[in-house]
């Protein structure tokens, strides 16, 4: 018999991370098509900070419990749910609800977690590894032996892209703004690194590329980085736009695409999950299985207990964090 109440992190309004406080609530009951999870780990990223501060394109209903990258164990099953049992270890990506001891999830969107993969690692993989995999292999068509430049290579998606591309046999050049971040990218499998905070970084990049040139750019940064990176592409290259962590939405002279026979490709992972969840679920299963058997490494993350959730939410916005922030129960 479980307790009648649970702890969760909740905000009655958006605007600042400090508006979200730990509170007690009744444990919810699953409705038709839902399961209840005993939450074991919830990952927070930069987007979670944008949501709670009201700066994200999606505005959640209030009161709001943050954290949508959730791993846990099924604790109760609602009507019309097949294929799952109490005790199954599963993960899900949804809009919030994860920074809590218990949470509800749609059974149709659950991904099973292999026995050899920890809940913290699974939660930390959900968005960043799916985004990087979808970008590299689906949208980008990465082939073994190609050269890939990853901008923001020490961020969550950037680090995942470095690691997955390197494990797939690509020649990876990691771009980051500090020696510590570049060293981290090298440890993940990059062959070389470049400081893109200096004025002549494109010239430095050119000296690091093989004779075949640069085939693919993975760009979650945008801003002033976009045009010099696009100009660095070889003929027939592809530039993947994943986001605008640099804060500015850049403009690109379209004649460059003609001159280089190059492609500018958008990567919207939510489009994948909203329009082809079976394919997304297949990617998640493959990534989890590869992490469980050691084919790829699960990401590093910064762990905080639920009792420190208020601090952990603020850390999700910090530029000096290494990997995901994961809250454990």
Short mmCIF file of C-alpha atoms in Angstrom, two decimals:
data_model
loop_
_atom_site.label_atom_id
_atom_site.label_comp_id
_atom_site.label_asym_id
_atom_site.label_seq_id
_atom_site.Cartn_x
_atom_site.Cartn_y
_atom_site.Cartn_z
CA UNK A 1 0.00 0.00 0.00
CA UNK A 2 1.52 3.32 -1.04
CA UNK A 3 1.20 6.59 0.84
CA UNK A 4 -1.73 8.82 -0.11
CA UNK A 5 0.44 11.85 -0.83
CA UNK A 6 3.62 12.57 -2.74
CA UNK A 7 6.16 15.37 -3.16
CA UNK A 8 6.50 17.31 -6.39
CA UNK A 9 8.03 20.55 -7.67
CA UNK A 10 5.25 22.87 -8.79
CA UNK A 11 4.75 26.44 -9.96
CA UNK A 12 1.52 28.44 -9.94
CA UNK A 13 2.91 30.91 -12.48
CA UNK A 14 5.73 31.16 -15.02
CA UNK A 15 8.50 33.72 -15.03
CA UNK A 16 11.38 32.59 -12.79
CA UNK A 17 12.78 29.29 -11.63
CA UNK A 18 12.45 30.37 -7.99
CA UNK A 19 8.64 30.47 -8.38
CA UNK A 20 8.72 26.66 -8.36
CA UNK A 21 8.65 25.04 -4.93
CA UNK A 22 8.48 21.56 -3.48
CA UNK A 23 4.98 20.79 -2.26
CA UNK A 24 2.77 17.88 -1.27
CA UNK A 25 -0.06 16.61 -3.48
CA UNK A 26 -2.37 13.63 -3.75
CA UNK A 27 -0.99 10.73 -5.74
CA UNK A 28 -2.85 10.71 -9.08
CA UNK A 29 -4.83 7.79 -10.47
CA UNK A 30 -4.30 6.68 -14.08
CA UNK A 31 -7.14 7.32 -16.50
CA UNK A 32 -8.03 5.31 -19.60
CA UNK A 33 -4.90 4.58 -21.64
CA UNK A 34 -2.57 5.77 -18.88
CA UNK A 35 -0.16 4.24 -16.42
CA UNK A 36 1.17 5.67 -13.19
CA UNK A 37 4.94 5.71 -12.80
CA UNK A 38 6.92 5.59 -9.63
CA UNK A 39 9.45 8.11 -10.91
CA UNK A 40 13.10 7.13 -10.51
CA UNK A 41 14.85 9.82 -12.57
CA UNK A 42 13.86 12.93 -14.50
CA UNK A 43 16.28 14.81 -16.73
CA UNK A 44 16.17 18.60 -17.09
CA UNK A 45 17.68 20.57 -19.94
CA UNK A 46 17.89 24.16 -21.09
CA UNK A 47 14.38 23.92 -22.59
CA UNK A 48 12.93 23.17 -19.15
CA UNK A 49 14.38 26.45 -17.93
CA UNK A 50 12.83 28.26 -20.90
CA UNK A 51 9.43 26.70 -20.18
CA UNK A 52 9.32 27.64 -16.50
CA UNK A 53 10.49 31.18 -17.25
CA UNK A 54 7.78 31.58 -19.90
CA UNK A 55 10.20 31.95 -22.83
CA UNK A 56 9.41 28.74 -24.68
CA UNK A 57 7.08 28.48 -27.67
CA UNK A 58 4.83 26.09 -25.73
CA UNK A 59 3.06 27.49 -22.66
CA UNK A 60 1.97 24.71 -20.26
CA UNK A 61 -1.22 24.72 -18.25
CA UNK A 62 -0.86 25.93 -14.66
CA UNK A 63 -0.10 24.79 -12.05
CA UNK A 64 2.87 23.16 -13.79
CA UNK A 65 5.23 20.41 -12.68
CA UNK A 66 8.40 20.57 -14.83
CA UNK A 67 10.45 17.72 -16.25
CA UNK A 68 9.36 15.74 -19.29
CA UNK A 69 12.25 13.27 -19.74
CA UNK A 70 11.15 10.62 -17.28
CA UNK A 71 12.30 7.14 -16.32
CA UNK A 72 10.58 4.97 -13.75
CA UNK A 73 8.65 1.83 -12.89
CA UNK A 74 4.98 1.20 -13.66
CA UNK A 75 3.11 1.34 -10.38
CA UNK A 76 -0.54 1.26 -11.52
CA UNK A 77 -2.32 0.66 -14.83
CA UNK A 78 -5.48 2.34 -16.08
CA UNK A 79 -8.23 0.83 -18.25
CA UNK A 80 -7.52 -0.19 -21.87
CA UNK A 81 -3.77 -0.57 -21.44
CA UNK A 82 -2.25 -3.68 -23.00
CA UNK A 83 1.30 -4.96 -23.19
CA UNK A 84 2.57 -3.53 -19.90
CA UNK A 85 2.62 -4.85 -16.36
CA UNK A 86 3.21 -3.41 -12.91
CA UNK A 87 6.97 -3.38 -12.29
CA UNK A 88 7.99 -2.73 -15.90
CA UNK A 89 10.82 -0.21 -16.26
CA UNK A 90 9.91 2.43 -18.84
CA UNK A 91 10.75 5.92 -20.04
CA UNK A 92 8.73 8.68 -21.71
CA UNK A 93 9.09 12.17 -23.14
CA UNK A 94 6.11 14.41 -22.43
CA UNK A 95 5.33 17.99 -21.44
CA UNK A 96 6.23 18.05 -17.75
CA UNK A 97 5.10 16.08 -14.74
CA UNK A 98 8.41 14.39 -14.00
CA UNK A 99 9.82 16.23 -10.97
CA UNK A 100 7.65 14.22 -8.63
CA UNK A 101 7.59 10.93 -6.79
CA UNK A 102 4.74 9.68 -9.00
CA UNK A 103 3.48 10.75 -12.41
CA UNK A 104 1.01 9.78 -15.14
CA UNK A 105 2.01 8.79 -18.66
CA UNK A 106 0.27 7.70 -21.85
CA UNK A 107 0.92 4.00 -22.32
CA UNK A 108 1.12 4.35 -26.11
CA UNK A 109 4.23 6.56 -25.77
CA UNK A 110 6.24 4.44 -23.34
CA UNK A 111 9.69 3.07 -24.17
CA UNK A 112 11.00 0.03 -22.31
CA UNK A 113 14.33 0.40 -20.48
CA UNK A 114 16.75 -2.56 -20.71
CA UNK A 115 17.77 -4.15 -17.41
CA UNK A 116 21.41 -3.12 -17.79
CA UNK A 117 20.66 0.58 -18.33
CA UNK A 118 20.25 2.73 -15.24
CA UNK A 119 17.23 5.02 -14.91
CA UNK A 120 19.39 8.15 -14.62
CA UNK A 121 21.23 7.34 -17.84
CA UNK A 122 17.99 6.50 -19.64
CA UNK A 123 16.39 9.80 -18.61
CA UNK A 124 19.49 11.73 -19.69
CA UNK A 125 19.41 10.06 -23.13
CA UNK A 126 15.76 10.63 -24.01
CA UNK A 127 15.89 13.95 -25.86
CA UNK A 128 19.58 14.59 -26.57
CA UNK A 129 20.39 11.16 -28.03
CA UNK A 130 17.17 10.96 -30.04
CA UNK A 131 17.77 14.46 -31.44
CA UNK A 132 21.39 13.73 -32.34
CA UNK A 133 20.54 10.37 -33.93
CA UNK A 134 17.63 11.82 -35.93
CA UNK A 135 19.83 14.72 -37.08
CA UNK A 136 22.87 12.70 -38.09
CA UNK A 137 21.39 9.62 -39.70
CA UNK A 138 17.86 10.56 -40.75
CA UNK A 139 18.00 14.22 -41.72
CA UNK A 140 21.75 14.37 -42.39
CA UNK A 141 22.31 10.97 -44.05
CA UNK A 142 25.71 10.59 -42.40
CA UNK A 143 27.99 7.99 -44.00
CA UNK A 144 31.04 6.29 -42.54
CA UNK A 145 34.21 8.24 -43.30
CA UNK A 146 32.53 11.61 -43.74
CA UNK A 147 33.75 14.67 -41.85
CA UNK A 148 31.38 16.28 -39.35
CA UNK A 149 31.69 19.62 -37.58
CA UNK A 150 29.68 19.81 -34.35
CA UNK A 151 29.04 23.30 -33.01
CA UNK A 152 28.36 23.59 -29.28
CA UNK A 153 30.06 20.24 -28.93
CA UNK A 154 29.95 20.16 -25.13
CA UNK A 155 26.21 20.82 -24.84
CA UNK A 156 23.70 18.03 -24.41
CA UNK A 157 22.78 17.53 -28.06
CA UNK A 158 26.27 18.50 -29.27
CA UNK A 159 27.99 15.97 -27.04
CA UNK A 160 25.57 13.25 -28.13
CA UNK A 161 26.22 14.14 -31.78
CA UNK A 162 30.00 13.98 -31.28
CA UNK A 163 29.77 10.56 -29.66
CA UNK A 164 27.25 8.99 -32.06
CA UNK A 165 29.02 10.32 -35.16
CA UNK A 166 32.41 9.11 -33.94
CA UNK A 167 31.06 5.65 -33.10
CA UNK A 168 29.57 5.52 -36.63
CA UNK A 169 33.01 6.01 -38.18
CA UNK A 170 32.87 9.72 -38.97
CA UNK A 171 35.82 12.11 -38.69
CA UNK A 172 34.47 14.52 -36.06
CA UNK A 173 35.72 18.05 -35.42
CA UNK A 174 34.28 19.53 -32.23
CA UNK A 175 33.76 23.28 -31.88
CA UNK A 176 33.51 24.71 -28.37
CA UNK A 177 34.52 27.88 -26.55
CA UNK A 178 36.73 26.64 -23.70
CA UNK A 179 39.62 24.18 -23.31
CA UNK A 180 37.58 22.13 -20.84
CA UNK A 181 34.67 21.77 -23.25
CA UNK A 182 36.94 20.86 -26.15
CA UNK A 183 38.72 18.26 -24.02
CA UNK A 184 35.37 16.74 -23.11
CA UNK A 185 34.47 16.48 -26.80
CA UNK A 186 37.79 14.81 -27.58
CA UNK A 187 37.10 12.27 -24.83
CA UNK A 188 33.74 11.52 -26.50
CA UNK A 189 35.47 10.58 -29.75
CA UNK A 190 36.20 13.77 -31.70
CA UNK A 191 39.39 13.59 -33.79
CA UNK A 192 40.13 17.32 -33.41
CA UNK A 193 38.69 20.45 -31.82
CA UNK A 194 38.48 24.13 -32.66
CA UNK A 195 37.86 27.23 -30.55
CA UNK A 196 35.01 29.03 -32.29
CA UNK A 197 35.17 32.00 -29.94
CA UNK A 198 38.28 33.40 -31.67
CA UNK A 199 38.11 35.67 -34.71
CA UNK A 200 39.82 33.39 -37.24
CA UNK A 201 38.19 30.16 -36.16
CA UNK A 202 37.19 29.24 -39.71
CA UNK A 203 40.82 29.43 -40.83
CA UNK A 204 41.82 27.23 -37.91
CA UNK A 205 39.07 24.79 -38.84
CA UNK A 206 40.34 24.57 -42.41
CA UNK A 207 43.71 23.34 -41.12
CA UNK A 208 42.00 20.50 -39.26
CA UNK A 209 39.96 19.11 -42.16
CA UNK A 210 41.03 16.16 -44.33
CA UNK A 211 41.51 16.62 -48.07
CA UNK A 212 37.89 15.64 -48.75
CA UNK A 213 36.69 18.67 -46.80
CA UNK A 214 33.70 19.17 -44.54
CA UNK A 215 30.58 17.13 -45.35
CA UNK A 216 28.18 17.83 -42.50
CA UNK A 217 27.62 20.55 -39.90
CA UNK A 218 25.57 19.85 -36.77
CA UNK A 219 24.43 23.26 -35.55
CA UNK A 220 22.41 23.73 -32.35
CA UNK A 221 23.99 27.19 -31.88
CA UNK A 222 23.05 29.38 -34.86
CA UNK A 223 23.78 33.08 -34.54
CA UNK A 224 27.16 34.26 -35.78
CA UNK A 225 28.34 30.66 -36.14
CA UNK A 226 25.99 29.71 -38.96
CA UNK A 227 27.45 31.56 -41.96
CA UNK A 228 31.16 30.74 -41.43
CA UNK A 229 30.26 27.09 -40.79
CA UNK A 230 28.13 26.94 -43.95
CA UNK A 231 30.92 28.60 -45.94
CA UNK A 232 33.28 25.87 -44.71
CA UNK A 233 31.26 23.06 -46.31
CA UNK A 234 32.63 21.09 -49.21
CA UNK A 235 30.60 20.79 -52.42
CA UNK A 236 27.39 18.90 -51.73
CA UNK A 237 27.67 19.45 -47.98
CA UNK A 238 24.76 19.57 -45.55
CA UNK A 239 24.20 22.02 -42.68
CA UNK A 240 21.78 20.81 -40.00
CA UNK A 241 19.91 23.51 -38.05
CA UNK A 242 18.88 22.15 -34.64
CA UNK A 243 18.34 25.33 -32.62
CA UNK A 244 19.54 28.76 -31.65
CA UNK A 245 21.42 28.43 -28.38
CA UNK A 246 23.48 31.45 -29.48
CA UNK A 247 20.32 33.52 -29.06
CA UNK A 248 20.25 35.07 -32.53
CA UNK A 249 18.45 33.74 -35.60
CA UNK A 250 21.02 34.28 -38.31
CA UNK A 251 20.55 35.25 -41.95
CA UNK A 252 22.35 33.32 -44.68
CA UNK A 253 23.10 34.63 -48.19
CA UNK A 254 21.24 32.08 -50.31
CA UNK A 255 23.78 32.29 -53.13
CA UNK A 256 26.11 30.24 -50.90
CA UNK A 257 23.81 27.25 -51.27
CA UNK A 258 24.07 27.56 -55.06
CA UNK A 259 27.83 28.07 -55.11
CA UNK A 260 28.43 25.03 -52.91
CA UNK A 261 25.53 22.85 -54.10
CA UNK A 262 24.90 22.64 -50.37
CA UNK A 263 21.77 22.01 -48.32
CA UNK A 264 20.42 23.79 -45.23
CA UNK A 265 18.31 21.22 -43.38
CA UNK A 266 16.01 21.79 -40.42
CA UNK A 267 15.90 19.21 -37.63
CA UNK A 268 12.71 19.29 -35.55
CA UNK A 269 12.61 16.22 -33.35
CA UNK A 270 9.13 17.09 -32.08
CA UNK A 271 7.90 16.76 -35.67
CA UNK A 272 9.21 13.20 -35.60
CA UNK A 273 7.56 12.27 -32.29
CA UNK A 274 4.26 13.98 -33.10
CA UNK A 275 3.94 12.54 -36.62
CA UNK A 276 5.73 9.19 -36.50
CA UNK A 277 5.95 7.98 -32.92
CA UNK A 278 6.49 4.32 -33.92
CA UNK A 279 9.69 5.30 -35.76
CA UNK A 280 10.81 7.50 -32.86
CA UNK A 281 10.13 4.66 -30.43
CA UNK A 282 12.23 2.34 -32.61
CA UNK A 283 15.13 4.81 -32.46
CA UNK A 284 14.83 5.04 -28.68
CA UNK A 285 14.78 1.25 -28.32
CA UNK A 286 17.90 0.95 -30.48
CA UNK A 287 19.74 3.68 -28.58
CA UNK A 288 18.82 2.22 -25.18
CA UNK A 289 19.92 -1.24 -26.32
CA UNK A 290 23.25 0.09 -27.61
CA UNK A 291 23.86 1.90 -24.32
CA UNK A 292 22.96 -1.21 -22.35
CA UNK A 293 25.36 -3.44 -24.29
CA UNK A 294 28.22 -0.92 -24.42
CA UNK A 295 28.08 -0.15 -28.16
CA UNK A 296 27.62 3.50 -27.21
CA UNK A 297 28.25 5.20 -23.88
CA UNK A 298 25.34 6.66 -21.94
CA UNK A 299 25.81 10.35 -21.20
CA UNK A 300 27.32 11.78 -18.09
CA UNK A 301 24.94 13.82 -15.97
CA UNK A 302 24.72 15.92 -12.82
CA UNK A 303 22.54 14.16 -10.23
CA UNK A 304 20.38 15.84 -7.56
CA UNK A 305 17.86 14.29 -5.14
CA UNK A 306 14.22 15.39 -5.26
CA UNK A 307 14.76 17.26 -1.97
CA UNK A 308 17.13 19.59 -3.90
CA UNK A 309 14.81 19.99 -6.90
CA UNK A 310 14.55 23.77 -6.56
CA UNK A 311 18.33 24.10 -6.87
CA UNK A 312 18.43 21.52 -9.68
CA UNK A 313 15.90 23.51 -11.73
CA UNK A 314 18.06 26.61 -11.45
CA UNK A 315 21.10 24.52 -12.48
CA UNK A 316 19.29 23.52 -15.67
CA UNK A 317 19.76 27.11 -16.89
CA UNK A 318 23.46 27.27 -15.97
CA UNK A 319 26.06 27.47 -18.75
CA UNK A 320 28.72 25.68 -16.70
CA UNK A 321 26.81 22.43 -16.16
CA UNK A 322 28.24 19.26 -17.66
CA UNK A 323 25.53 17.25 -19.35
CA UNK A 324 21.97 16.93 -18.20
CA UNK A 325 20.66 17.75 -14.76
CA UNK A 326 18.95 14.60 -13.42
CA UNK A 327 16.66 14.60 -10.40
CA UNK A 328 16.38 11.22 -8.67
CA UNK A 329 13.74 9.86 -6.32
#
